[in-house]
Coordinates of C-alpha atoms in Angstrom, one line a residue:
M1 CA 126.4 -32.5 214.8
I2 CA 129.4 -30.3 215.6
R3 CA 127.6 -28.7 218.6
R4 CA 126.6 -32.1 219.8
F5 CA 130.2 -33.3 219.8
A6 CA 131.2 -30.1 221.7
S7 CA 128.5 -30.7 224.4
L8 CA 129.5 -34.3 224.9
A9 CA 133.1 -33.3 225.3
A10 CA 132.2 -30.6 227.8
M11 CA 130.1 -33.2 229.8
A12 CA 133.0 -35.6 229.8
F13 CA 135.3 -32.9 231.1
S14 CA 132.9 -31.9 233.9
L15 CA 132.7 -35.5 235.1
G16 CA 136.4 -35.9 235.0
A17 CA 136.2 -38.6 232.3
A18 CA 138.6 -39.0 229.4
P19 CA 137.7 -37.0 226.3
A20 CA 135.7 -38.7 223.5
L21 CA 137.7 -40.7 221.0
A22 CA 138.7 -38.8 217.9
G23 CA 137.0 -39.7 214.6
P24 CA 137.3 -38.5 211.0
L25 CA 135.5 -35.3 211.7
E26 CA 137.6 -34.4 214.7
D27 CA 140.8 -35.4 212.9
L28 CA 140.1 -33.2 209.9
R29 CA 139.1 -30.3 212.1
A30 CA 142.5 -30.5 213.7
R31 CA 144.4 -30.2 210.5
G32 CA 145.8 -26.9 209.4
P33 CA 145.2 -25.7 205.8
E34 CA 148.8 -26.3 204.9
Q35 CA 148.3 -30.1 205.5
E36 CA 145.8 -30.5 202.7
V37 CA 145.9 -31.5 199.1
I38 CA 142.9 -29.9 197.3
Y39 CA 140.9 -31.2 194.4
F40 CA 139.0 -28.5 192.5
V41 CA 135.9 -29.6 190.6
L42 CA 133.1 -28.0 188.7
P43 CA 130.1 -30.3 189.5
D44 CA 128.4 -29.9 186.1
R45 CA 131.4 -31.4 184.3
F46 CA 132.3 -34.2 186.7
E47 CA 129.7 -36.9 187.0
N48 CA 126.0 -37.2 186.3
G49 CA 124.5 -39.0 189.3
D50 CA 120.8 -38.1 188.6
P51 CA 119.7 -37.5 185.0
S52 CA 116.3 -36.4 186.3
N53 CA 117.8 -33.0 187.4
D54 CA 119.6 -32.3 184.1
K55 CA 117.2 -29.5 183.2
G56 CA 116.9 -28.1 186.7
G57 CA 113.2 -28.7 186.8
L58 CA 112.6 -26.4 183.9
K59 CA 110.7 -27.1 180.7
G60 CA 111.5 -26.1 177.2
G61 CA 114.6 -25.8 175.0
K62 CA 118.2 -25.0 175.9
L63 CA 117.6 -21.3 176.1
T64 CA 115.1 -21.9 178.9
T65 CA 116.6 -24.9 180.7
G66 CA 120.2 -24.1 180.0
F67 CA 120.8 -27.8 179.3
D68 CA 122.6 -29.0 176.1
P69 CA 125.3 -31.6 176.7
A70 CA 126.7 -31.1 173.2
D71 CA 127.4 -27.3 173.7
K72 CA 130.4 -26.3 175.8
A73 CA 128.6 -23.2 177.0
F74 CA 125.6 -25.0 178.6
Y75 CA 124.8 -27.5 181.4
H76 CA 126.0 -31.0 180.7
G77 CA 124.3 -32.9 183.6
G78 CA 126.9 -33.3 186.3
D79 CA 125.6 -32.9 189.8
L80 CA 126.2 -33.4 193.6
K81 CA 125.0 -37.0 193.6
G82 CA 127.6 -37.8 190.9
L83 CA 130.3 -36.0 192.8
T84 CA 129.4 -37.9 196.0
A85 CA 129.5 -41.2 194.2
R86 CA 133.0 -40.5 193.0
L87 CA 134.6 -39.5 196.4
G88 CA 136.5 -42.7 196.4
Y89 CA 138.2 -41.8 193.1
I90 CA 139.1 -38.4 194.5
Q91 CA 140.4 -39.8 197.7
G92 CA 142.4 -42.4 195.8
L93 CA 144.2 -39.5 194.1
G94 CA 145.4 -38.4 197.5
A95 CA 143.2 -35.4 197.9
T96 CA 142.2 -34.5 201.4
A97 CA 140.0 -31.5 200.6
I98 CA 137.5 -30.8 197.8
W99 CA 137.0 -27.3 196.4
V100 CA 133.5 -27.4 194.9
G101 CA 132.6 -24.9 192.2
P102 CA 129.7 -22.6 193.1
I103 CA 126.5 -24.6 193.7
F104 CA 124.1 -21.7 194.4
K105 CA 120.9 -21.3 192.2
N106 CA 121.9 -19.4 189.0
K107 CA 120.1 -17.6 186.3
P108 CA 119.9 -20.6 183.8
V109 CA 120.7 -18.6 180.7
Q110 CA 121.9 -15.1 180.0
G111 CA 123.7 -13.1 177.3
P112 CA 122.7 -11.2 174.2
K113 CA 120.6 -12.8 171.5
G114 CA 122.7 -15.2 169.6
G115 CA 125.4 -15.2 172.3
E116 CA 123.6 -16.9 175.1
S117 CA 125.2 -19.3 177.5
A118 CA 124.3 -21.0 180.7
G119 CA 125.2 -20.7 184.4
Y120 CA 126.6 -24.3 184.5
H121 CA 129.8 -22.8 186.2
G122 CA 127.8 -21.4 189.1
Y123 CA 128.9 -17.7 189.0
W124 CA 125.6 -16.1 188.0
I125 CA 123.7 -16.3 191.3
T126 CA 120.1 -15.4 191.8
D127 CA 119.5 -17.3 195.0
F128 CA 122.4 -17.3 197.5
T129 CA 120.5 -19.5 200.0
H130 CA 119.8 -22.7 198.0
V131 CA 121.5 -25.3 195.7
D132 CA 120.8 -24.9 192.0
P133 CA 118.3 -27.6 190.9
H134 CA 120.6 -28.5 188.1
F135 CA 123.0 -29.8 190.7
G136 CA 120.4 -31.4 193.0
S137 CA 119.0 -30.2 196.3
D138 CA 120.2 -28.8 199.6
A139 CA 119.9 -32.3 201.0
D140 CA 122.2 -33.5 198.3
F141 CA 124.8 -31.0 199.3
K142 CA 124.5 -32.0 203.0
A143 CA 125.0 -35.6 201.9
L144 CA 128.1 -34.7 200.0
V145 CA 129.6 -32.8 203.0
D146 CA 128.7 -35.6 205.4
A147 CA 130.1 -38.3 203.1
A148 CA 133.4 -36.4 202.6
H149 CA 133.7 -35.8 206.3
A150 CA 133.2 -39.5 207.0
R151 CA 136.2 -40.1 204.8
G152 CA 138.3 -37.5 206.6
M153 CA 138.0 -35.1 203.6
K154 CA 137.3 -31.4 203.9
V155 CA 134.9 -29.4 201.7
Y156 CA 135.6 -25.9 200.5
M157 CA 132.8 -23.8 198.9
D158 CA 133.4 -21.4 196.1
I159 CA 131.6 -18.2 197.0
I160 CA 130.9 -14.8 195.3
A161 CA 130.3 -11.5 197.0
N162 CA 131.3 -9.2 194.1
H163 CA 128.2 -9.7 191.9
T164 CA 125.0 -11.5 191.1
A165 CA 123.5 -12.7 187.9
D166 CA 122.7 -10.1 185.2
V167 CA 119.2 -8.8 186.0
I168 CA 119.5 -5.0 186.3
Q169 CA 119.5 -3.2 182.9
Y170 CA 119.8 0.5 182.2
E171 CA 117.4 2.9 180.4
E172 CA 120.3 4.5 178.5
G173 CA 121.4 1.6 176.4
T174 CA 121.0 -2.1 175.5
A175 CA 122.2 -5.1 177.4
Q176 CA 126.0 -5.7 177.3
Q177 CA 126.6 -2.2 175.9
Y178 CA 127.1 0.1 178.9
P179 CA 130.5 1.8 178.9
Y180 CA 131.8 2.4 182.4
R181 CA 130.9 5.8 184.0
S182 CA 133.4 7.0 186.6
K183 CA 132.7 8.6 190.0
A184 CA 134.4 11.8 188.8
D185 CA 132.2 12.2 185.7
Y186 CA 129.1 10.8 187.4
P187 CA 129.2 11.6 191.1
F188 CA 126.7 10.1 193.6
C189 CA 124.9 13.4 194.2
R190 CA 124.0 14.3 190.6
R191 CA 121.7 12.5 188.2
G192 CA 123.5 11.5 184.9
G193 CA 126.6 13.5 185.3
V194 CA 128.1 16.6 187.1
S195 CA 125.5 18.9 185.4
G196 CA 122.5 16.8 186.3
A197 CA 119.9 17.4 188.9
A198 CA 120.9 17.1 192.5
I199 CA 120.1 13.8 194.2
N200 CA 121.0 12.0 197.4
P201 CA 121.5 15.2 199.5
G202 CA 124.0 14.9 202.2
F203 CA 125.6 11.6 201.0
A204 CA 129.3 11.9 202.0
G205 CA 130.6 9.3 199.6
D206 CA 131.1 5.6 199.7
T207 CA 134.3 5.8 201.8
N208 CA 132.1 6.8 204.8
D209 CA 130.8 3.5 206.0
S210 CA 128.3 4.8 208.6
K211 CA 124.7 3.6 208.3
A212 CA 123.6 7.2 208.7
N213 CA 125.5 8.2 205.7
W214 CA 124.3 5.4 203.5
A215 CA 120.7 6.1 204.5
K216 CA 121.1 9.3 202.4
L217 CA 121.8 7.3 199.2
T218 CA 118.2 6.7 198.0
D219 CA 118.5 7.3 194.3
P220 CA 120.7 4.9 192.3
S221 CA 120.4 6.8 189.0
F222 CA 123.7 8.8 189.4
A223 CA 125.4 7.2 186.4
Y224 CA 122.8 5.1 184.6
T225 CA 119.1 4.7 185.3
P226 CA 118.7 1.1 186.5
V227 CA 115.6 -0.9 185.5
V228 CA 114.6 -4.4 186.3
P229 CA 112.9 -6.4 183.5
K230 CA 109.3 -7.5 184.0
G231 CA 109.1 -10.8 185.8
E232 CA 112.5 -10.5 187.5
A233 CA 111.7 -8.0 190.2
R234 CA 111.8 -10.7 192.9
V235 CA 114.1 -13.2 191.3
K236 CA 117.0 -12.7 193.8
V237 CA 117.2 -14.2 197.2
P238 CA 117.5 -12.9 199.9
A239 CA 114.9 -10.3 198.9
W240 CA 117.1 -7.2 199.7
L241 CA 119.3 -8.1 196.7
N242 CA 116.5 -7.1 194.4
D243 CA 116.9 -3.4 195.2
P244 CA 119.2 -1.5 192.7
I245 CA 120.3 0.8 195.5
Y246 CA 122.7 -2.0 196.6
Y247 CA 124.6 -2.0 193.3
H248 CA 127.2 0.2 191.7
N249 CA 125.1 0.7 188.5
R250 CA 128.1 2.3 186.6
G251 CA 128.2 0.1 183.5
D252 CA 130.7 -2.5 182.4
T253 CA 134.2 -2.7 183.7
D254 CA 137.2 -2.3 181.4
W255 CA 139.3 -4.1 184.0
K256 CA 141.4 -1.1 184.7
G257 CA 141.6 1.4 187.6
E258 CA 138.4 2.3 189.4
S259 CA 136.2 0.3 187.1
A260 CA 137.9 -3.0 188.3
Q261 CA 136.1 -2.4 191.6
Y262 CA 132.9 -0.6 190.5
G263 CA 132.1 -2.0 187.0
D264 CA 129.9 -4.8 186.0
F265 CA 131.6 -8.0 184.8
V266 CA 130.2 -8.2 181.3
G267 CA 126.8 -7.2 182.6
L268 CA 126.8 -9.0 185.9
D269 CA 125.2 -6.8 188.6
D270 CA 128.1 -5.4 190.6
L271 CA 127.2 -5.2 194.3
A272 CA 128.1 -2.0 196.2
T273 CA 130.2 -3.9 198.8
E274 CA 131.0 -0.6 200.5
H275 CA 127.3 -0.4 201.7
P276 CA 126.9 -1.6 205.3
R277 CA 123.7 -3.5 204.3
V278 CA 125.6 -5.5 201.7
V279 CA 128.3 -6.3 204.2
E280 CA 125.8 -7.4 206.8
G281 CA 123.8 -9.3 204.2
M282 CA 126.8 -11.3 202.8
I283 CA 128.0 -12.1 206.3
A284 CA 124.5 -13.5 207.1
I285 CA 124.3 -15.5 203.9
Y286 CA 127.6 -17.3 204.1
G287 CA 127.5 -17.6 207.9
D288 CA 124.3 -19.7 207.4
W289 CA 126.1 -22.1 205.0
I290 CA 128.7 -22.7 207.7
D291 CA 126.1 -23.2 210.4
K292 CA 123.9 -25.6 208.3
Y293 CA 126.6 -27.7 206.6
G294 CA 129.7 -27.5 208.7
I295 CA 131.9 -26.8 205.6
D296 CA 135.6 -26.2 206.1
G297 CA 136.5 -23.2 204.0
F298 CA 135.7 -20.7 201.3
R299 CA 137.4 -19.9 198.0
I300 CA 136.4 -16.3 197.2
D301 CA 135.7 -15.5 193.6
T302 CA 136.8 -12.1 192.1
A303 CA 138.2 -11.1 195.5
K304 CA 140.4 -8.3 194.1
H305 CA 137.3 -6.6 192.5
V306 CA 135.8 -5.9 196.0
N307 CA 136.9 -3.1 198.2
P308 CA 139.4 -4.2 200.9
A309 CA 137.3 -2.9 203.7
F310 CA 134.6 -5.4 202.9
W311 CA 137.0 -8.3 203.4
R312 CA 138.4 -6.8 206.6
A313 CA 134.8 -7.1 208.0
F314 CA 133.8 -10.4 206.2
V315 CA 136.8 -12.6 207.0
P316 CA 136.9 -12.2 210.8
A317 CA 133.1 -12.7 210.9
M318 CA 133.4 -16.0 209.0
K319 CA 136.3 -17.1 211.1
E320 CA 134.3 -16.4 214.2
R321 CA 131.2 -18.1 212.9
A322 CA 133.3 -21.2 212.0
A323 CA 135.0 -21.3 215.4
A324 CA 131.6 -21.2 217.1
S325 CA 130.6 -24.3 215.0
G326 CA 133.7 -26.2 216.1
I327 CA 135.8 -25.4 212.9
P328 CA 139.0 -23.8 214.2
N329 CA 141.0 -24.2 210.9
F330 CA 138.5 -22.7 208.5
H331 CA 140.4 -21.9 205.4
I332 CA 139.7 -18.7 203.4
F333 CA 141.5 -17.9 200.2
G334 CA 140.7 -15.3 197.6
E335 CA 141.1 -15.1 193.8
V336 CA 143.5 -12.3 192.9
M337 CA 144.2 -13.1 189.3
S338 CA 147.6 -12.1 187.9
G339 CA 148.8 -12.5 184.3
D340 CA 152.4 -12.9 185.3
Y341 CA 154.7 -13.5 188.2
D342 CA 153.6 -10.8 190.6
P343 CA 153.8 -11.9 194.3
A344 CA 153.7 -8.3 195.4
L345 CA 150.2 -7.9 194.0
L346 CA 149.0 -11.1 195.6
A347 CA 150.6 -10.2 199.0
S348 CA 149.1 -6.8 199.0
W349 CA 145.6 -8.4 199.4
T350 CA 146.7 -10.3 202.5
R351 CA 148.0 -7.0 204.0
N352 CA 145.5 -4.4 202.8
A353 CA 142.4 -6.6 202.7
G354 CA 143.2 -9.1 205.5
L355 CA 142.6 -12.1 203.3
P356 CA 144.3 -15.1 205.1
G357 CA 145.4 -16.5 201.7
V358 CA 145.1 -16.0 198.0
L359 CA 145.4 -18.4 195.0
D360 CA 149.1 -18.4 194.2
F361 CA 149.2 -17.3 190.6
A362 CA 152.8 -16.4 191.0
F363 CA 153.6 -20.0 191.8
M364 CA 151.7 -21.1 188.7
H365 CA 153.7 -18.9 186.4
A366 CA 157.0 -19.8 188.1
V367 CA 156.4 -23.6 187.9
L368 CA 155.2 -23.5 184.3
A369 CA 158.2 -21.4 183.3
A370 CA 160.5 -23.9 184.9
A371 CA 158.7 -27.1 183.8
S372 CA 158.5 -25.9 180.2
G373 CA 162.3 -25.4 180.2
K374 CA 162.3 -21.6 180.0
T375 CA 163.7 -20.4 183.3
G376 CA 163.9 -21.4 187.0
E377 CA 164.7 -18.0 188.2
E378 CA 161.2 -17.1 189.3
L379 CA 160.8 -20.3 191.2
A380 CA 164.2 -19.7 192.9
R381 CA 162.9 -16.3 194.1
L382 CA 159.8 -17.7 195.6
P383 CA 161.2 -18.4 199.2
D384 CA 162.4 -14.8 199.4
D385 CA 159.3 -13.3 198.0
D386 CA 157.2 -15.2 200.5
G387 CA 158.2 -12.6 203.0
L388 CA 155.9 -10.1 201.3
Y389 CA 152.7 -11.8 202.6
E390 CA 151.1 -10.8 205.9
G391 CA 152.5 -13.3 208.3
G392 CA 155.6 -13.9 206.1
T393 CA 156.8 -17.3 205.0
A394 CA 154.6 -19.1 207.5
A395 CA 151.5 -17.6 206.0
A396 CA 152.8 -18.5 202.5
L397 CA 152.6 -22.2 203.5
Q398 CA 148.8 -21.8 203.4
L399 CA 148.5 -20.4 199.9
P400 CA 146.8 -22.7 197.5
T401 CA 149.2 -23.5 194.7
F402 CA 148.1 -24.7 191.2
L403 CA 149.2 -25.3 187.6
G404 CA 146.1 -24.2 185.8
N405 CA 142.4 -23.7 186.4
H406 CA 138.9 -23.2 184.9
D407 CA 139.7 -19.6 183.9
A408 CA 143.3 -19.5 182.8
G409 CA 143.5 -22.9 181.1
R410 CA 145.1 -26.3 181.9
A411 CA 148.8 -27.0 182.8
A412 CA 149.3 -29.3 179.8
M413 CA 148.0 -26.6 177.4
F414 CA 150.6 -24.1 178.8
L415 CA 153.4 -26.6 178.6
K416 CA 152.6 -27.6 175.0
A417 CA 152.2 -23.9 174.0
A418 CA 155.9 -23.4 175.0
D419 CA 156.9 -25.9 172.2
P420 CA 153.9 -27.0 170.0
A421 CA 156.2 -29.5 168.2
M422 CA 157.1 -31.4 171.3
S423 CA 156.3 -35.1 171.3
A424 CA 153.5 -36.7 173.3
D425 CA 156.1 -38.5 175.5
E426 CA 157.9 -35.2 176.3
L427 CA 154.6 -33.5 177.1
L428 CA 153.8 -36.3 179.6
K429 CA 157.2 -36.0 181.2
R430 CA 156.9 -32.2 181.5
D431 CA 153.4 -32.6 182.9
E432 CA 154.7 -35.1 185.5
L433 CA 157.6 -32.8 186.3
A434 CA 155.2 -29.8 186.9
H435 CA 153.1 -32.0 189.2
A436 CA 156.2 -33.1 191.1
M437 CA 157.0 -29.5 191.8
L438 CA 153.4 -28.7 192.7
L439 CA 153.2 -31.6 195.2
T440 CA 156.6 -31.1 196.9
L441 CA 157.2 -27.3 197.0
R442 CA 155.6 -25.0 199.5
G443 CA 151.9 -24.1 199.5
V444 CA 148.7 -26.2 199.4
P445 CA 148.7 -28.2 196.1
T446 CA 145.5 -27.8 194.2
I447 CA 144.7 -30.3 191.4
Y448 CA 142.3 -29.1 188.8
Y449 CA 139.9 -31.9 187.9
G450 CA 140.8 -33.8 184.8
D451 CA 144.5 -32.8 184.9
E452 CA 145.2 -36.2 186.5
Q453 CA 143.6 -37.8 183.4
G454 CA 145.7 -35.8 180.9
F455 CA 143.2 -33.2 179.8
V456 CA 144.8 -30.4 177.7
G457 CA 142.3 -28.0 176.2
A458 CA 142.8 -25.2 173.7
G459 CA 142.4 -22.2 176.0
G460 CA 140.8 -21.0 179.2
D461 CA 137.2 -20.6 180.3
Q462 CA 134.9 -22.9 178.3
L463 CA 137.8 -24.5 176.5
S464 CA 139.2 -25.8 179.8
R465 CA 136.1 -27.2 181.3
Q466 CA 135.9 -30.7 179.8
D467 CA 133.6 -33.5 181.0
M468 CA 134.9 -36.3 183.1
F469 CA 131.9 -38.4 182.2
A470 CA 131.4 -39.3 178.6
S471 CA 131.2 -36.0 176.7
K472 CA 129.1 -35.0 173.8
V473 CA 131.0 -31.9 173.0
A474 CA 132.8 -32.3 169.7
I475 CA 135.7 -29.9 170.4
Y476 CA 136.5 -31.8 173.6
N477 CA 136.3 -35.2 172.0
G478 CA 138.6 -34.2 169.2
E479 CA 141.4 -33.3 171.6
A480 CA 144.3 -35.7 172.2
L481 CA 144.9 -36.3 175.9
V482 CA 148.3 -36.7 177.7
G483 CA 149.5 -40.1 178.7
T484 CA 146.6 -42.1 177.2
A485 CA 144.9 -43.0 173.9
R486 CA 141.5 -42.3 175.4
T487 CA 139.4 -39.2 174.6
T488 CA 136.7 -37.4 176.5
A489 CA 134.1 -39.3 174.4
T490 CA 134.3 -42.0 177.1
D491 CA 134.5 -41.4 180.9
N492 CA 137.9 -40.7 182.4
F493 CA 138.2 -42.0 185.9
D494 CA 141.2 -44.2 185.3
P495 CA 143.3 -44.8 188.4
A496 CA 145.9 -46.4 186.2
H497 CA 146.6 -43.2 184.2
P498 CA 150.3 -42.3 184.8
L499 CA 149.5 -38.8 186.0
Y500 CA 146.9 -40.1 188.4
R501 CA 149.4 -42.6 189.8
L502 CA 152.1 -40.0 190.2
I503 CA 149.8 -37.5 191.9
A504 CA 148.5 -40.3 194.2
Q505 CA 152.1 -41.3 195.1
L506 CA 153.3 -37.8 195.8
S507 CA 150.2 -36.7 197.6
A508 CA 150.6 -39.6 200.0
L509 CA 154.2 -38.7 200.5
R510 CA 153.4 -35.1 201.1
V511 CA 150.8 -35.6 203.8
K512 CA 153.1 -37.8 205.8
T513 CA 156.2 -35.7 205.5
P514 CA 156.2 -32.6 207.7
A515 CA 159.0 -30.9 205.7
L516 CA 156.7 -30.9 202.7
T517 CA 153.6 -29.5 204.4
G518 CA 155.1 -27.1 206.9
G519 CA 158.8 -26.8 206.2
R520 CA 160.7 -23.7 205.3
S521 CA 162.4 -23.6 201.9
V522 CA 165.9 -22.7 200.8
T523 CA 166.8 -22.5 197.1
R524 CA 170.0 -24.4 196.4
T525 CA 170.5 -23.9 192.7
A526 CA 168.6 -22.5 189.7
S527 CA 169.3 -21.1 186.3
D528 CA 167.8 -19.0 183.6
K529 CA 168.4 -22.0 181.2
P530 CA 167.0 -25.5 181.3
G531 CA 168.8 -27.7 183.8
L532 CA 169.0 -28.3 187.6
L533 CA 166.6 -26.7 190.0
A534 CA 167.1 -27.7 193.7
V535 CA 165.3 -26.7 196.8
S536 CA 165.8 -27.9 200.4
R537 CA 162.8 -28.1 202.8
F538 CA 163.1 -28.7 206.5
D539 CA 161.0 -30.6 209.0
P540 CA 159.6 -27.8 211.3
N541 CA 159.9 -30.0 214.4
T542 CA 163.2 -31.9 213.9
G543 CA 165.0 -29.8 211.2
R544 CA 165.5 -32.9 209.0
E545 CA 166.4 -31.8 205.5
V546 CA 164.5 -33.0 202.4
L547 CA 166.2 -32.1 199.1
L548 CA 164.0 -31.6 196.0
A549 CA 165.9 -31.8 192.7
F550 CA 164.3 -31.2 189.3
N551 CA 165.8 -31.5 185.8
T552 CA 164.0 -29.1 183.5
S553 CA 166.2 -30.1 180.5
T554 CA 165.8 -32.9 178.0
A555 CA 169.4 -34.2 178.7
P556 CA 170.5 -36.2 181.8
L557 CA 172.4 -34.3 184.4
S558 CA 174.9 -34.9 187.1
A559 CA 175.9 -32.3 189.7
Q560 CA 176.8 -31.5 193.2
V561 CA 174.2 -29.8 195.3
A562 CA 174.7 -27.9 198.5
V563 CA 173.0 -29.4 201.6
E564 CA 173.4 -28.8 205.3
A565 CA 176.7 -30.0 206.7
A566 CA 174.8 -32.2 209.1
S567 CA 172.9 -34.0 206.3
L568 CA 175.3 -36.9 205.7
D569 CA 173.1 -40.0 204.9
F570 CA 170.1 -39.9 202.6
E571 CA 167.2 -42.1 201.5
T572 CA 165.0 -41.8 198.4
L573 CA 161.4 -40.8 199.0
A574 CA 160.3 -40.5 195.4
G575 CA 161.7 -40.1 191.8
A576 CA 165.2 -40.9 190.7
P577 CA 167.5 -42.8 193.2
C578 CA 169.4 -40.5 195.6
A579 CA 173.0 -40.8 196.6
A580 CA 173.2 -42.8 199.9
T581 CA 175.8 -40.5 201.4
A582 CA 177.0 -37.0 200.9
G583 CA 180.3 -36.7 199.0
A584 CA 181.5 -34.3 201.6
P585 CA 179.8 -32.5 204.5
G586 CA 177.6 -29.9 202.8
S587 CA 177.6 -31.5 199.3
L588 CA 175.3 -34.2 197.7
H589 CA 175.7 -35.7 194.3
V590 CA 172.5 -35.7 192.2
A591 CA 172.0 -37.6 189.0
L592 CA 168.7 -37.1 187.2
P593 CA 167.3 -38.4 183.9
P594 CA 165.8 -36.0 181.3
L595 CA 162.9 -34.1 182.9
G596 CA 163.3 -36.2 186.0
F597 CA 163.1 -35.4 189.7
A598 CA 164.2 -36.8 193.0
V599 CA 163.1 -36.3 196.6
C600 CA 166.0 -37.1 198.9
A601 CA 165.6 -37.1 202.7
A602 CA 168.5 -36.8 205.2
K603 CA 168.4 -39.6 207.7
P604 CA 168.3 -38.7 211.4

């Protein structure tokens, strides 16, 4: 379809005719990444549009099919048809782009006996070329993308290049019990350690990326001796992925140092992304998804566990492939997980690996610290720290920002953990305050599905992956939600929920206010104690100032806030009423209720 549009436009130009009228697809292609509001969804936990695919076409019990809607670790039945049917709900929230959790065919169940779980989340891939039957078909994915595009909404795929499902085992131990073996203790040219038999003669190490060098690595038993269980020798697609030579085979990561790049994630087969065949193969795999479906971007899982040189090859190839398909603003952002406020770590991956963007964990930590009433100092630092990213503050505008996710946990959980005794009403107000920050401060706001319905959870991973449709999981159904008396025992697609309404209001405001999508930021005031946090943002075309004021305390506040001397008259765009005029050139009075906010725009 994209190439057809391009050919029609070229024909019109050659005949001297006016260009074709723009439509939803052309309009969304023209939008830059910073203009979006993203909604992140795990298909299995969103909506069940076709119960016939609940077991993925497999027969037997849960340990074969992976399906058990009462077990938080197994498939629950959500699929692509269900997601497509709920696009109106997502668009009503104000989202302009959907980040869809991995949809590739997964190993249905893996894990040690008694500790099995299913690949409902999509990160245990066996076939990188097709949709997992639990989610539907390739045609169902095409229907989703086409339906989203018809609404003017982008679709971002969640992709993985770091690992595959756990198929390869090692002769030296049992599954899940392989301590990491380093390159120093187990070099590539010895079998089983420095004193072992010589193997792979002439291999110059994995920092030499020439094909001639890698052709000399023929024996993968330098650290462990990889074996593939009977019946799984051809389970991976494309077929080259079945050869152990394309994996690190060094045992399980301990998340530190060298092992963070070379180790298996709790048994997941860690690809040797230094190998030129792996680089070429992954470029071919994901380029095909762009060509076939016209998707609009990639979120890259476990990006920091892959060598930077891989991304320096992969990213330009994907950008080029997308541009050739008429997608000039293809958005790529990687997961560089951080347990605290660490923009330097995040930024290093934009500089050293060439990632255009990363998930902004620093923003998450800073906003949660402010919205929970701890400190606004990290959030105040953000505009200055943005200079660390490749491309500086302009590049930081394209960083997806968020309050919580499927790994770390939900925003409401973090806010409540700061004061477990807080009332339900206070938790709602703090949740609203955090979302007001998310939707007005710099970056690309990313809403984790269910947050708009008050989902809380008791932790990360499986404890933060509740069902939007009526759930059968007891631990989910026993949780109190924010802003409603409902539970997850019934479906939760309520457009009247206070968080849904607030997000919808601020999303609509954001996309029509250039200062909020592309404006530079200036911190006006902040504190290490609960109280006033104020940031000005500026229209990149007109310079018009928009003042954002947040009260992180449980008491009302009244204060003068510095603004530009030319900003004399103001209007209220959202939140508490703004003063109509500056008290004096360069000073605006702000009055906020407890845990309130205001968005005040200077008049031309």
